[in-house]
CSV table of C-alpha atoms and ligand atoms in Angstrom, one decimal:
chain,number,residue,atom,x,y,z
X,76,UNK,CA,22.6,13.1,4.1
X,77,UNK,CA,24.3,13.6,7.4
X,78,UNK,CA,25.7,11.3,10.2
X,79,UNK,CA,25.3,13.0,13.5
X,80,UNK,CA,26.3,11.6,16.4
X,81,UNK,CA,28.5,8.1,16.9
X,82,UNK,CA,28.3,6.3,19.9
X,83,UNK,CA,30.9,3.6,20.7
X,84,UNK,CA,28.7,0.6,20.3
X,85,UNK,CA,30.5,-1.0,17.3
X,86,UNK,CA,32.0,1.3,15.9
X,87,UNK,CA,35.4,-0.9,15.1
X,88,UNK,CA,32.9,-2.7,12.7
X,89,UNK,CA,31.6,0.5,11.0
X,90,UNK,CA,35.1,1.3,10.5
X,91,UNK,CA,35.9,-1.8,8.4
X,92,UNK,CA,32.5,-2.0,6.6
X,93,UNK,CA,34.0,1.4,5.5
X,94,UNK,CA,36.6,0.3,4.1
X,95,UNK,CA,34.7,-1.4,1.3
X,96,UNK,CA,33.2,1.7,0.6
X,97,UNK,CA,36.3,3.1,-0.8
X,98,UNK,CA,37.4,2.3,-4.0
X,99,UNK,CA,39.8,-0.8,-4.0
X,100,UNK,CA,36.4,-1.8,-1.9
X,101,UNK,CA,34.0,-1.5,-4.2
X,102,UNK,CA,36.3,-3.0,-7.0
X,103,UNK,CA,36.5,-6.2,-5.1
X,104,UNK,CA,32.8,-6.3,-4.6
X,105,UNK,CA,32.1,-5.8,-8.5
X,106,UNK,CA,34.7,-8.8,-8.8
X,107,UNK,CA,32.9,-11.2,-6.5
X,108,UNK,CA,29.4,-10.9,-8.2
X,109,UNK,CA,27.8,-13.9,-8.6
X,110,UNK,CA,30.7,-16.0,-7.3
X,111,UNK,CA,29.2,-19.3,-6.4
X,112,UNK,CA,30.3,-21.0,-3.1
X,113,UNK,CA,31.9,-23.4,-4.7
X,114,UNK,CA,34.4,-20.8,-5.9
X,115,UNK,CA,35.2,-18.9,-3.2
X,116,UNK,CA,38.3,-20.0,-1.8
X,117,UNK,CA,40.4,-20.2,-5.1
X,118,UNK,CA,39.0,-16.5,-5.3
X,119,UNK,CA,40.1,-15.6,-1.6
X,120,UNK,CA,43.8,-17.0,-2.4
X,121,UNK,CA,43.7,-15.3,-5.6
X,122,UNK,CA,42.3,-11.9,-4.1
X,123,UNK,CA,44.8,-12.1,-1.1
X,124,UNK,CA,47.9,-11.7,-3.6
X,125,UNK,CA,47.0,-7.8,-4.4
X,126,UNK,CA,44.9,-6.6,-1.4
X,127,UNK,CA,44.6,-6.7,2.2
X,128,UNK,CA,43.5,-10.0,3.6
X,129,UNK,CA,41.1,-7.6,6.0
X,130,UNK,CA,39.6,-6.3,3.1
X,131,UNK,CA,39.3,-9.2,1.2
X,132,UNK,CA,37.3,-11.7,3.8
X,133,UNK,CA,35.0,-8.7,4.5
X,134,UNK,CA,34.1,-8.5,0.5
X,135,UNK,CA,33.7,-12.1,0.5
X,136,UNK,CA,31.4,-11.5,3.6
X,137,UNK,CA,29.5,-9.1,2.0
X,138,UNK,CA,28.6,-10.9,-1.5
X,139,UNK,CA,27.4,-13.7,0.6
X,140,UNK,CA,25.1,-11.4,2.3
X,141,UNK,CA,24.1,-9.8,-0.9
X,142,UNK,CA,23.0,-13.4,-2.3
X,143,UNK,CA,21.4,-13.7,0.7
X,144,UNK,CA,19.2,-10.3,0.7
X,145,UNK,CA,17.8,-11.2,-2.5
X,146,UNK,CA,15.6,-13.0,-1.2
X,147,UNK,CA,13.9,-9.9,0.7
X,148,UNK,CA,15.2,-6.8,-1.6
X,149,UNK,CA,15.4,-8.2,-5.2
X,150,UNK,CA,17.4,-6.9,-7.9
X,151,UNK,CA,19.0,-3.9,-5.7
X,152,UNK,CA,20.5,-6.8,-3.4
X,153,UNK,CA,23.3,-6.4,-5.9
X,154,UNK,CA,24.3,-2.8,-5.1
X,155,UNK,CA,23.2,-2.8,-1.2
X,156,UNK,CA,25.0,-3.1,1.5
X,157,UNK,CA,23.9,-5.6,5.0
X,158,UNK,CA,25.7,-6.9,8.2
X,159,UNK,CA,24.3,-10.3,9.0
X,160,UNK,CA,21.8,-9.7,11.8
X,161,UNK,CA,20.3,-6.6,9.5
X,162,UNK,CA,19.5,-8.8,6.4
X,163,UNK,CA,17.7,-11.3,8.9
X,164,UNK,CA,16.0,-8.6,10.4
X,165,UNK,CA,15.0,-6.0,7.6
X,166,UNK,CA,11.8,-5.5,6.3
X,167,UNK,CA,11.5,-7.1,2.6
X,168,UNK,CA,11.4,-4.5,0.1
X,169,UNK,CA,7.4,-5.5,-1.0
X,170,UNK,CA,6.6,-5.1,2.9
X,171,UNK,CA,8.3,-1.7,3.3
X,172,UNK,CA,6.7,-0.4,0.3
X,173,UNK,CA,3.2,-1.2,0.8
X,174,UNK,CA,3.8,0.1,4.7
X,175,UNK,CA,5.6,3.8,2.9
X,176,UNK,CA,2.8,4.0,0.3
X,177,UNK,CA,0.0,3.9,3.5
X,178,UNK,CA,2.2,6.6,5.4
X,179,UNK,CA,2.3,8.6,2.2
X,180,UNK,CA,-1.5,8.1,1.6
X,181,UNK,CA,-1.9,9.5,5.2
X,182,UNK,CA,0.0,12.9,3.8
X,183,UNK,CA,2.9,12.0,5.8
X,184,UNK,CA,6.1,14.1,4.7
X,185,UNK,CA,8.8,13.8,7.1
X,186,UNK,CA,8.7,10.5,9.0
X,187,UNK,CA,11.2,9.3,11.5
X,188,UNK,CA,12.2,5.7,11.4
X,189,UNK,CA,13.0,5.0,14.9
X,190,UNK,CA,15.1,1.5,14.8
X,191,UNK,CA,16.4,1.7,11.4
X,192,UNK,CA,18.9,-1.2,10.8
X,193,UNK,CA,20.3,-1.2,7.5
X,194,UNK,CA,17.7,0.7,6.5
X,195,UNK,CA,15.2,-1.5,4.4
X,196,UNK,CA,12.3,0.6,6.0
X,197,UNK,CA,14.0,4.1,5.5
X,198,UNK,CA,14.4,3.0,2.3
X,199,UNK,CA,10.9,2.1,1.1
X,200,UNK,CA,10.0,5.7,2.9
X,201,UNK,CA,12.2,7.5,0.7
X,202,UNK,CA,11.3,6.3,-2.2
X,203,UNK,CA,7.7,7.2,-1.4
X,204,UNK,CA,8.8,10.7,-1.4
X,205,UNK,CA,9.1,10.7,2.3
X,206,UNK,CA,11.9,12.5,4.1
X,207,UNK,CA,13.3,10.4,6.5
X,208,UNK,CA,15.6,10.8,9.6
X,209,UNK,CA,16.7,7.3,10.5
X,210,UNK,CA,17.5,6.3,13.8
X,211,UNK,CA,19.4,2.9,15.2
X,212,UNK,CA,21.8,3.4,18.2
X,213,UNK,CA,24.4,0.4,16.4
X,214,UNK,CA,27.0,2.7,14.2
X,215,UNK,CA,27.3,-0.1,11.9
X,216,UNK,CA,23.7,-0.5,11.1
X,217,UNK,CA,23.8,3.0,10.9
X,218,UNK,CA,26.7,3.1,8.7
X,219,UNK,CA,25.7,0.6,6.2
X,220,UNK,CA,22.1,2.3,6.4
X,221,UNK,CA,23.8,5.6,4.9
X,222,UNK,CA,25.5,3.2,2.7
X,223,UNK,CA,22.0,1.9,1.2
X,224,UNK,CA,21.0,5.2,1.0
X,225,UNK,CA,24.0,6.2,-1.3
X,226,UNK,CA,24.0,3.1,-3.3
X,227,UNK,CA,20.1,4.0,-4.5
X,228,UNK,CA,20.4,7.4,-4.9
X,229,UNK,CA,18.3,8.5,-1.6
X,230,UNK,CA,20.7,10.2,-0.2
X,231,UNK,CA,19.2,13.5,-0.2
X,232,UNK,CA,15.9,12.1,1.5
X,233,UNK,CA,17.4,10.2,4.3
X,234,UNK,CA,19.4,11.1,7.5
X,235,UNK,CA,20.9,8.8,9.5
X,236,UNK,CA,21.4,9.5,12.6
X,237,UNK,CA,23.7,7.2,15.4
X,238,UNK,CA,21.7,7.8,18.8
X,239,UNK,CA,19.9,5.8,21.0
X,240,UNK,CA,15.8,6.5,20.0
X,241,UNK,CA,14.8,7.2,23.4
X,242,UNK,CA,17.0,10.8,23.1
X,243,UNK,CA,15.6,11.1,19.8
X,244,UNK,CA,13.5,14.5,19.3
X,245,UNK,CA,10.6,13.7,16.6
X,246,UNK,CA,9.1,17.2,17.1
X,247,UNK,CA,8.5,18.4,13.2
X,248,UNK,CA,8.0,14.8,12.2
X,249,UNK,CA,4.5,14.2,11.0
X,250,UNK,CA,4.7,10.3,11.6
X,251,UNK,CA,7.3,7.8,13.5
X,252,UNK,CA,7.7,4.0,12.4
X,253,UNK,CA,9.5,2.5,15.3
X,254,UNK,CA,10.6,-1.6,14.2
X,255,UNK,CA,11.8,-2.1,17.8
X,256,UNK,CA,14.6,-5.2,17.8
X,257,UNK,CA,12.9,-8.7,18.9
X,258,UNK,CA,15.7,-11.1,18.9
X,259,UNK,CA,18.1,-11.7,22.0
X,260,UNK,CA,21.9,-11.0,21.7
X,261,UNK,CA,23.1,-14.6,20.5
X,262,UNK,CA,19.4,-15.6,18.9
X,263,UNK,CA,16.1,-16.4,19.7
X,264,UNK,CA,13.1,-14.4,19.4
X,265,UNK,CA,11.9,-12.0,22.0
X,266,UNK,CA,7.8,-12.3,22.2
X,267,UNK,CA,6.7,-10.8,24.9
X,268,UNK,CA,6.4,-7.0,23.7
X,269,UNK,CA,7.3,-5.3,26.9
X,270,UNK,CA,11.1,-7.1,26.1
X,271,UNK,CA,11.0,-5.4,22.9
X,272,UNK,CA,14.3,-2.8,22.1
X,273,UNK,CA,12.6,-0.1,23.2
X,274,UNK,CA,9.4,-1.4,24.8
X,275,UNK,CA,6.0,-1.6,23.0
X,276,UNK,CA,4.9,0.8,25.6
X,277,UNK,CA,7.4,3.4,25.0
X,278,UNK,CA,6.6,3.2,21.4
X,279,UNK,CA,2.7,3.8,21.9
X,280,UNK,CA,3.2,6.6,24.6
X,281,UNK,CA,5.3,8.2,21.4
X,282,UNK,CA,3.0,7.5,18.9
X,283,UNK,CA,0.5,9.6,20.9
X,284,UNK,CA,2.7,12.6,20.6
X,285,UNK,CA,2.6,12.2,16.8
X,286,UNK,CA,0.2,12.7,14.1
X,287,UNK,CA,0.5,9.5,12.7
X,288,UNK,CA,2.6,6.1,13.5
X,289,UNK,CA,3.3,2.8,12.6
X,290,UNK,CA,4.5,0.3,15.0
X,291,UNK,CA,6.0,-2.6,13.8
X,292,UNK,CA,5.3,-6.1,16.2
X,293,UNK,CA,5.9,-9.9,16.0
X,294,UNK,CA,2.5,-11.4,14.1
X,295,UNK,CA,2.0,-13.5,16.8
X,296,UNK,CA,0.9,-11.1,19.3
X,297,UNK,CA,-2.3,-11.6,21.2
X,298,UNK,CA,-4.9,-9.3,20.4
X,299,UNK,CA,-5.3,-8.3,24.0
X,300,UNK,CA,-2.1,-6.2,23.8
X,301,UNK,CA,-3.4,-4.2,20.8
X,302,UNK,CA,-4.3,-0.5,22.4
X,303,UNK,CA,-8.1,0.1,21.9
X,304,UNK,CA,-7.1,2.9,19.5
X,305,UNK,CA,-4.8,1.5,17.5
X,306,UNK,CA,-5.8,-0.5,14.0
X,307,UNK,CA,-3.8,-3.9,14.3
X,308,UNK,CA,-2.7,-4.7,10.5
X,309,UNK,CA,-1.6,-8.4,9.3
X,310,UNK,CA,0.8,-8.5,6.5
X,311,UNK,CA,1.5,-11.5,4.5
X,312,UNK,CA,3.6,-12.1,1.7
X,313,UNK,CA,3.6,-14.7,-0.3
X,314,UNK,CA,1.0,-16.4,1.6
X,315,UNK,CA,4.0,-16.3,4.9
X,316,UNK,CA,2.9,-14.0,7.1
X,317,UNK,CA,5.5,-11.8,7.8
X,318,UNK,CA,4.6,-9.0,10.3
X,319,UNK,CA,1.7,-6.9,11.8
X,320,UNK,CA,1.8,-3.4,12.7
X,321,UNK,CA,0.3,-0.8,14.8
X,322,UNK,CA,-1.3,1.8,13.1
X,323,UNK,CA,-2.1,5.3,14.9
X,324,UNK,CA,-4.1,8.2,13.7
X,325,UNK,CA,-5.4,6.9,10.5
X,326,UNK,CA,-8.8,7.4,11.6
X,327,UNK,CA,-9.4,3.5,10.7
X,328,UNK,CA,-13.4,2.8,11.4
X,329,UNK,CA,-12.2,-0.9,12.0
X,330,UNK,CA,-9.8,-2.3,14.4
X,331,UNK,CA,-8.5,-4.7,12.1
X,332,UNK,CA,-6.8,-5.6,8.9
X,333,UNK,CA,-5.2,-8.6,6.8
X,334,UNK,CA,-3.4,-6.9,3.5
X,335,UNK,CA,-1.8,-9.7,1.3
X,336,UNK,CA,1.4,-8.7,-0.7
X,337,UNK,CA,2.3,-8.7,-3.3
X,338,UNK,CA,-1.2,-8.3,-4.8
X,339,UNK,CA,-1.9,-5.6,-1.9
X,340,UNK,CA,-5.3,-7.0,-1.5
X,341,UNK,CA,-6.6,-5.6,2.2
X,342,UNK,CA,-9.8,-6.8,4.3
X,343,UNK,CA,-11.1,-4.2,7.3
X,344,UNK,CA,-13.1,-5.5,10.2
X,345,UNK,CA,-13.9,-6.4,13.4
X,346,UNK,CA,-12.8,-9.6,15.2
X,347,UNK,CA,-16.2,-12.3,15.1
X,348,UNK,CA,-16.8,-15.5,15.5
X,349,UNK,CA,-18.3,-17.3,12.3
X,350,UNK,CA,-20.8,-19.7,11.7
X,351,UNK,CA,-19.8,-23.6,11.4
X,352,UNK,CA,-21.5,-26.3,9.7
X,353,UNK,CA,-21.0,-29.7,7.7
X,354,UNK,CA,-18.4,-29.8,5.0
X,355,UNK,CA,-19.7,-28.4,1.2
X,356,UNK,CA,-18.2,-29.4,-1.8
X,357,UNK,CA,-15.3,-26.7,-1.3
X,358,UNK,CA,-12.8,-26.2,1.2
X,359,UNK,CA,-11.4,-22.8,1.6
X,360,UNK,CA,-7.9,-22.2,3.4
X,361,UNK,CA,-7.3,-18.3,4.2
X,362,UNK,CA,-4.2,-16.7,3.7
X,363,UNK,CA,-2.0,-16.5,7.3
X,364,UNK,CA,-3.4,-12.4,7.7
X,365,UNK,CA,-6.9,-13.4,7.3
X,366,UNK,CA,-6.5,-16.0,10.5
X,367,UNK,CA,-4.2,-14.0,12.3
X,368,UNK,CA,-6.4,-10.7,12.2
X,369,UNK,CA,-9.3,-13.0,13.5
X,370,UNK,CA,-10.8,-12.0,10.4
X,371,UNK,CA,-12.2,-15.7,8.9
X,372,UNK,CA,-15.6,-14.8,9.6
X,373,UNK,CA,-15.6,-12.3,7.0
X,374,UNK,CA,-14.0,-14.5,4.3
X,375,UNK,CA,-16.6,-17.0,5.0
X,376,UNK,CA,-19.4,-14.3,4.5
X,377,UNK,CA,-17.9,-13.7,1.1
X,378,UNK,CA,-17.7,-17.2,0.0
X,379,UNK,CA,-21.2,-17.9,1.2
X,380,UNK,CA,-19.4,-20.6,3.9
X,381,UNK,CA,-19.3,-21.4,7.2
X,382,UNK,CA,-16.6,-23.4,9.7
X,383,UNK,CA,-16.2,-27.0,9.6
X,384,UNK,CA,-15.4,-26.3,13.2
X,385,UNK,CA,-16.0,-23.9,14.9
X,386,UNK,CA,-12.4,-23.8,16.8
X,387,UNK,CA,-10.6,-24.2,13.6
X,388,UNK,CA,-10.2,-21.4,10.8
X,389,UNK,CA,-11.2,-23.8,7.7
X,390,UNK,CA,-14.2,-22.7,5.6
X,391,UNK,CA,-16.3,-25.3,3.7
X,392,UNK,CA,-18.7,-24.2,0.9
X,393,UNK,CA,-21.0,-25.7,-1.4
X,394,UNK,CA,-20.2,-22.8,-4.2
X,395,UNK,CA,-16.6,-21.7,-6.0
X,396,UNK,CA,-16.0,-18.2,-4.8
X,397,UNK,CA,-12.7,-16.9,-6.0
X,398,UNK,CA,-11.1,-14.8,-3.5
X,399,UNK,CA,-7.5,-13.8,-3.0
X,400,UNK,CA,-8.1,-14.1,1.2
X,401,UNK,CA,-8.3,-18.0,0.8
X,402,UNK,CA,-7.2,-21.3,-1.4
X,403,UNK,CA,-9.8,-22.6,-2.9
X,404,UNK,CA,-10.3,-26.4,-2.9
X,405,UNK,CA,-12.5,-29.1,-4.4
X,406,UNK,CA,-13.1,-31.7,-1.5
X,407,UNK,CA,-13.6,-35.2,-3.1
X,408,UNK,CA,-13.4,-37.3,0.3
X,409,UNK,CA,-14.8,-36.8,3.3
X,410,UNK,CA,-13.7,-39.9,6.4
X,411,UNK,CA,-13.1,-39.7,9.8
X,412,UNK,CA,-9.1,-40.0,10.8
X,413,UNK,CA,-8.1,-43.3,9.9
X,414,UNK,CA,-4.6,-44.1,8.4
X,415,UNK,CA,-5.7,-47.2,6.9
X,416,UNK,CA,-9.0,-46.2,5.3
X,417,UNK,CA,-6.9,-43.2,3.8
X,418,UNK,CA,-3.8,-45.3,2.4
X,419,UNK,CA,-6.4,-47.8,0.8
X,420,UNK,CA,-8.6,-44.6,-0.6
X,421,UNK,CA,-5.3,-43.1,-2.0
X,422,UNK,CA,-4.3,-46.5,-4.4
X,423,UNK,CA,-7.6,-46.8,-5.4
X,424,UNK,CA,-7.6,-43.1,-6.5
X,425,UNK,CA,-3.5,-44.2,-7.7
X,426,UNK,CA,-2.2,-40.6,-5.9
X,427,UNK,CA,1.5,-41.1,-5.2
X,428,UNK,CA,1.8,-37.5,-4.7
X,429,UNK,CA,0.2,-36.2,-1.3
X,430,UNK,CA,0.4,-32.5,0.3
X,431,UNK,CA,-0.5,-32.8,3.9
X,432,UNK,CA,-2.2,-30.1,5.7
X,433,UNK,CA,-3.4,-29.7,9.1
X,434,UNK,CA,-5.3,-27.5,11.7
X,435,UNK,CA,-6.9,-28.8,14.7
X,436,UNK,CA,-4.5,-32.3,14.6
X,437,UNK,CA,-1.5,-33.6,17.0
X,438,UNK,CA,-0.6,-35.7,14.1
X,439,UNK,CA,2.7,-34.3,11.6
X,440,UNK,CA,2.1,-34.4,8.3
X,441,UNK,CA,6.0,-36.3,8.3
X,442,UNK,CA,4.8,-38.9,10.5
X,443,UNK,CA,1.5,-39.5,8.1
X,444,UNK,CA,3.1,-39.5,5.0
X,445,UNK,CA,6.0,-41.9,6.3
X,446,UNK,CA,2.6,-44.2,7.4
X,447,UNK,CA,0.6,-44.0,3.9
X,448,UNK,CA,4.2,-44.3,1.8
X,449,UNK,CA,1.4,-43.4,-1.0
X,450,UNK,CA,2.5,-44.7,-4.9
X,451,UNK,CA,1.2,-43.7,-8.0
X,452,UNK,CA,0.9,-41.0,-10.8
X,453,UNK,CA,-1.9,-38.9,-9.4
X,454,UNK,CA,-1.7,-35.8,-6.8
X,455,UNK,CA,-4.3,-35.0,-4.0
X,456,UNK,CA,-3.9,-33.1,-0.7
X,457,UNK,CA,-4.9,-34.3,2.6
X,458,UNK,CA,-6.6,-32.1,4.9
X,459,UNK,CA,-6.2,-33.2,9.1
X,460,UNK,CA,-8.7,-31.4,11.1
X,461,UNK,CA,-11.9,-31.7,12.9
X,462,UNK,CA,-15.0,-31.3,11.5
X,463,UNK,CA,-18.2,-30.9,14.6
X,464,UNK,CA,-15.3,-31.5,17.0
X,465,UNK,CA,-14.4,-35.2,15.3
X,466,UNK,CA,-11.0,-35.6,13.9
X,467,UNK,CA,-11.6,-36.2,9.9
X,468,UNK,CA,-9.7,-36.4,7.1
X,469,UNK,CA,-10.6,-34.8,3.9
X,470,UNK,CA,-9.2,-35.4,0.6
X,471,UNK,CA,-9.0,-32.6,-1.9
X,472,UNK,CA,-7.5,-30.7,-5.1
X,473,UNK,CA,-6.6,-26.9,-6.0
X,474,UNK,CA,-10.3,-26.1,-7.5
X,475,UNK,CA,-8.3,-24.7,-10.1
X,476,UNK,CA,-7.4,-28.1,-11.1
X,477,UNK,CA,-9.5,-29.7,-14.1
X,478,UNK,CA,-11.1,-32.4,-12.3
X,479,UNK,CA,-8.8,-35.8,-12.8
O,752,LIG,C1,14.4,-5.0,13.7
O,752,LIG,S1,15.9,-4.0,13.4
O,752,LIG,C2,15.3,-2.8,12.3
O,752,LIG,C3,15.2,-3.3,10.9
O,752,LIG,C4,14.8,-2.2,9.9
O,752,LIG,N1,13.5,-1.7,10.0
O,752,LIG,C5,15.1,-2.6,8.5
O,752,LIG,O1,14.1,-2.9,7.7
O,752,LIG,O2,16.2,-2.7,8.0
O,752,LIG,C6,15.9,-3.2,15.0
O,752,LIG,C7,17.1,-2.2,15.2
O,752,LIG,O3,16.8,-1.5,16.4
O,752,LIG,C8,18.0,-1.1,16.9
O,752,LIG,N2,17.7,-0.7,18.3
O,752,LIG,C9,17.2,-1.4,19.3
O,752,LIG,N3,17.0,-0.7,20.4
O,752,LIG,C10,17.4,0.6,20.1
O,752,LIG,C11,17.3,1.8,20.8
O,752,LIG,N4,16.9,1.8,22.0
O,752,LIG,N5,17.8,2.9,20.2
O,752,LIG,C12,18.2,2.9,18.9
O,752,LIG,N6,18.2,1.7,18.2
O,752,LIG,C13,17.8,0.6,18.8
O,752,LIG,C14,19.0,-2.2,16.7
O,752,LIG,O4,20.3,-1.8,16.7
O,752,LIG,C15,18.5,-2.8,15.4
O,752,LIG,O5,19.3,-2.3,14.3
């Protein structure tokens, strides 16, 4: 792997995160494993007797934001490397993976990850198989993406390279993944995707010069902005949904797609609207994708269901239907939305434990449950919505549940 250009962004920052690279470094990181919070400061003092204070504070730094990464990387948390704004911003390892394995599936070879970070992306490439120059114009992302590299033995697939990616030449790359950055210098989220680091546009005017891309953009992103030839995909993990991309030349037949992770289970269509109808005796809630690719229609198909409005993306059925694009739920209750009528159904029924869940509803599930301060040894979750327009409640239970 080679570094080949440095601008002068951070670079004071790269040059301390190097310093835990050497070897008194690393030895204080393989000391501060697992140190609980609690523990810290007697370990600082203790530290501070036999190395630089410098060095020290920045291990302490770092095994925090190993804990932290854990959450997204697993395991290999433990030997990676992460500033704090690249652990809150890098793709989890399950994501990455699933979005490598498609690029490889396309017969990409050599991609170039454009917006690297600390390299969770150029990662996942490489260990697809994929040769990977990675691009990010901060020299401490860069650095501690080289770092990441080393520390899992891709060093020979990845490059990373310090340069802005708007003077980056792709030319021999069969594919580009840009992850543009979407959050403003001091926080917040950036949404619009013309404010994106580099603009959306510039990304799509590059992706036509490739064979195949991926553009990585905030879920939330109305489905007017998606270019007519791009296929929109809907990532969840988890059940969170945690990103959608823009994908170029995969010769998609459909515009969309919801994949859920980690069971990589993936639904292809077309945006339509679905039919709506009275509640059944189930109540199906899709997975965050499904409703963000505007793809509820064809969960309901599959169920046999239809709306219970036709605003609101909750299916009702009168059969069980096991599908991984939905939770499936027994309904047991059906009234309109009345606090009272609820809190006197729940101690009849003796639930004391109540999940709250709404669509179509101004009212918080905090506020409700504060209201029906429900007692007893039973469990059943409360559905707010409309049903033909109407706000109803609807009392239910996983339809996994033996009936109680
Ligand atoms: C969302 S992060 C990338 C996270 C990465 N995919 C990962 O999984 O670790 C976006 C990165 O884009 C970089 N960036 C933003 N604008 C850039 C530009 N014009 N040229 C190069 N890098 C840029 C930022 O420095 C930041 O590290």
């Amino acid at each position: 792997m080679t570094q080949v250009a440095a601008p002068e962004l951070d670079a004071s920052s790269a040059l301390a995160f190097r310093a835990l690279l050497t070897e008194p470094g690393r030895r204080l990181l393989d000391e501060l494993r697992d140190l609980a919070p609690e523990r810290e400061l007697a370990a600082a003092t203790r530290l501070r007797r036999d190395h630089p204070p410098e060095l020290v504070s920045a291990a302490i730094g770092q095994a925090r934001l190993r804990q932290r990464a854990a959450a997204k990387f697993g395991a290999e948390a433990e030997r990676m490397y992460f500033t704090p704004d690249g652990v809150e911003q890098a793709t989890r390892a399950p994501v990455a993976e699933w979005r490598a394995r498609r690029l490889a599936a396309l017969g990409a070879r050599r991609v170039a990850d454009l917006c690297c970070g600390i390299g969770g992306d150029a990662l996942a490439l490489a260990g697809a198989g994929i040769e990977v120059l990675a691009v990010d114009r901060s020299p401490l992302a860069c650095a501690v993406a080289e770092a990441n590299a080393a520390a899992l033995g891709l060093s020979d697939r990845v490059t990373v390279r310090c340069a802005a990616v708007e003077d980056t030449d792709v030319s021999g790359h069969d594919a580009v993944f840009v992850d543009p950055a979407r959050r403003r210098t001091g926080g917040g989220r950036i949404f619009a995707p013309e404010a994106y680091s580099p603009p959306l546009s510039w990304a799509v005017a590059l992706a036509g010069r490739v064979p195949h891309a991926a553009l990585k953009i905030a879920p939330g992103v109305p489905h007017e902005a998606i270019p007519a030839e791009a296929e929109a995909e809907w990532v969840s993990h988890r059940g969170e949904v945690k990103e959608a991309v823009l994908w170029f030349g995969t010769g998609a037949a459909h515009p969309v797609r919801a994949t859920l992770l980690p069971g990589g289970h993936t639904l292809t269509g077309r945006a339509r609207p679905a039919p709506a109808g009275p509640p059944g005796r189930y109540l199906y809630e899709p997975d965050g994708a499904v409703i963000r690719s505007h793809l509820v229609a064809d969960v309901a198909e599959r169920v046999n269901g239809r709306l219970l409005d036709p605003e609101i993306a909750y299916i009702t059925s009168d059969e069980a239907h096991p599908t991984p694009f939905a939770t499936a739920y027994e309904i047991t209750d059906v009234l309109p939305f009345h606090v009272k009528r609820l809190r006197a159904l729940l101690r009849e029924r003796d639930v004391g434990t109540v999940t709250v869940k709404k669509r179509g509803s101004a009212v918080t599930p905090e506020t409700l449950l504060k209201q029906l301060k429900p007692k007893g040894s039973a469990r059943a979750t409360v559905f707010l919505t409309r049903v033909a327009n109407a706000p109803t409640m609807l009392l239910a239970r996983p339809a996994t549940d033996p009936p109680g």
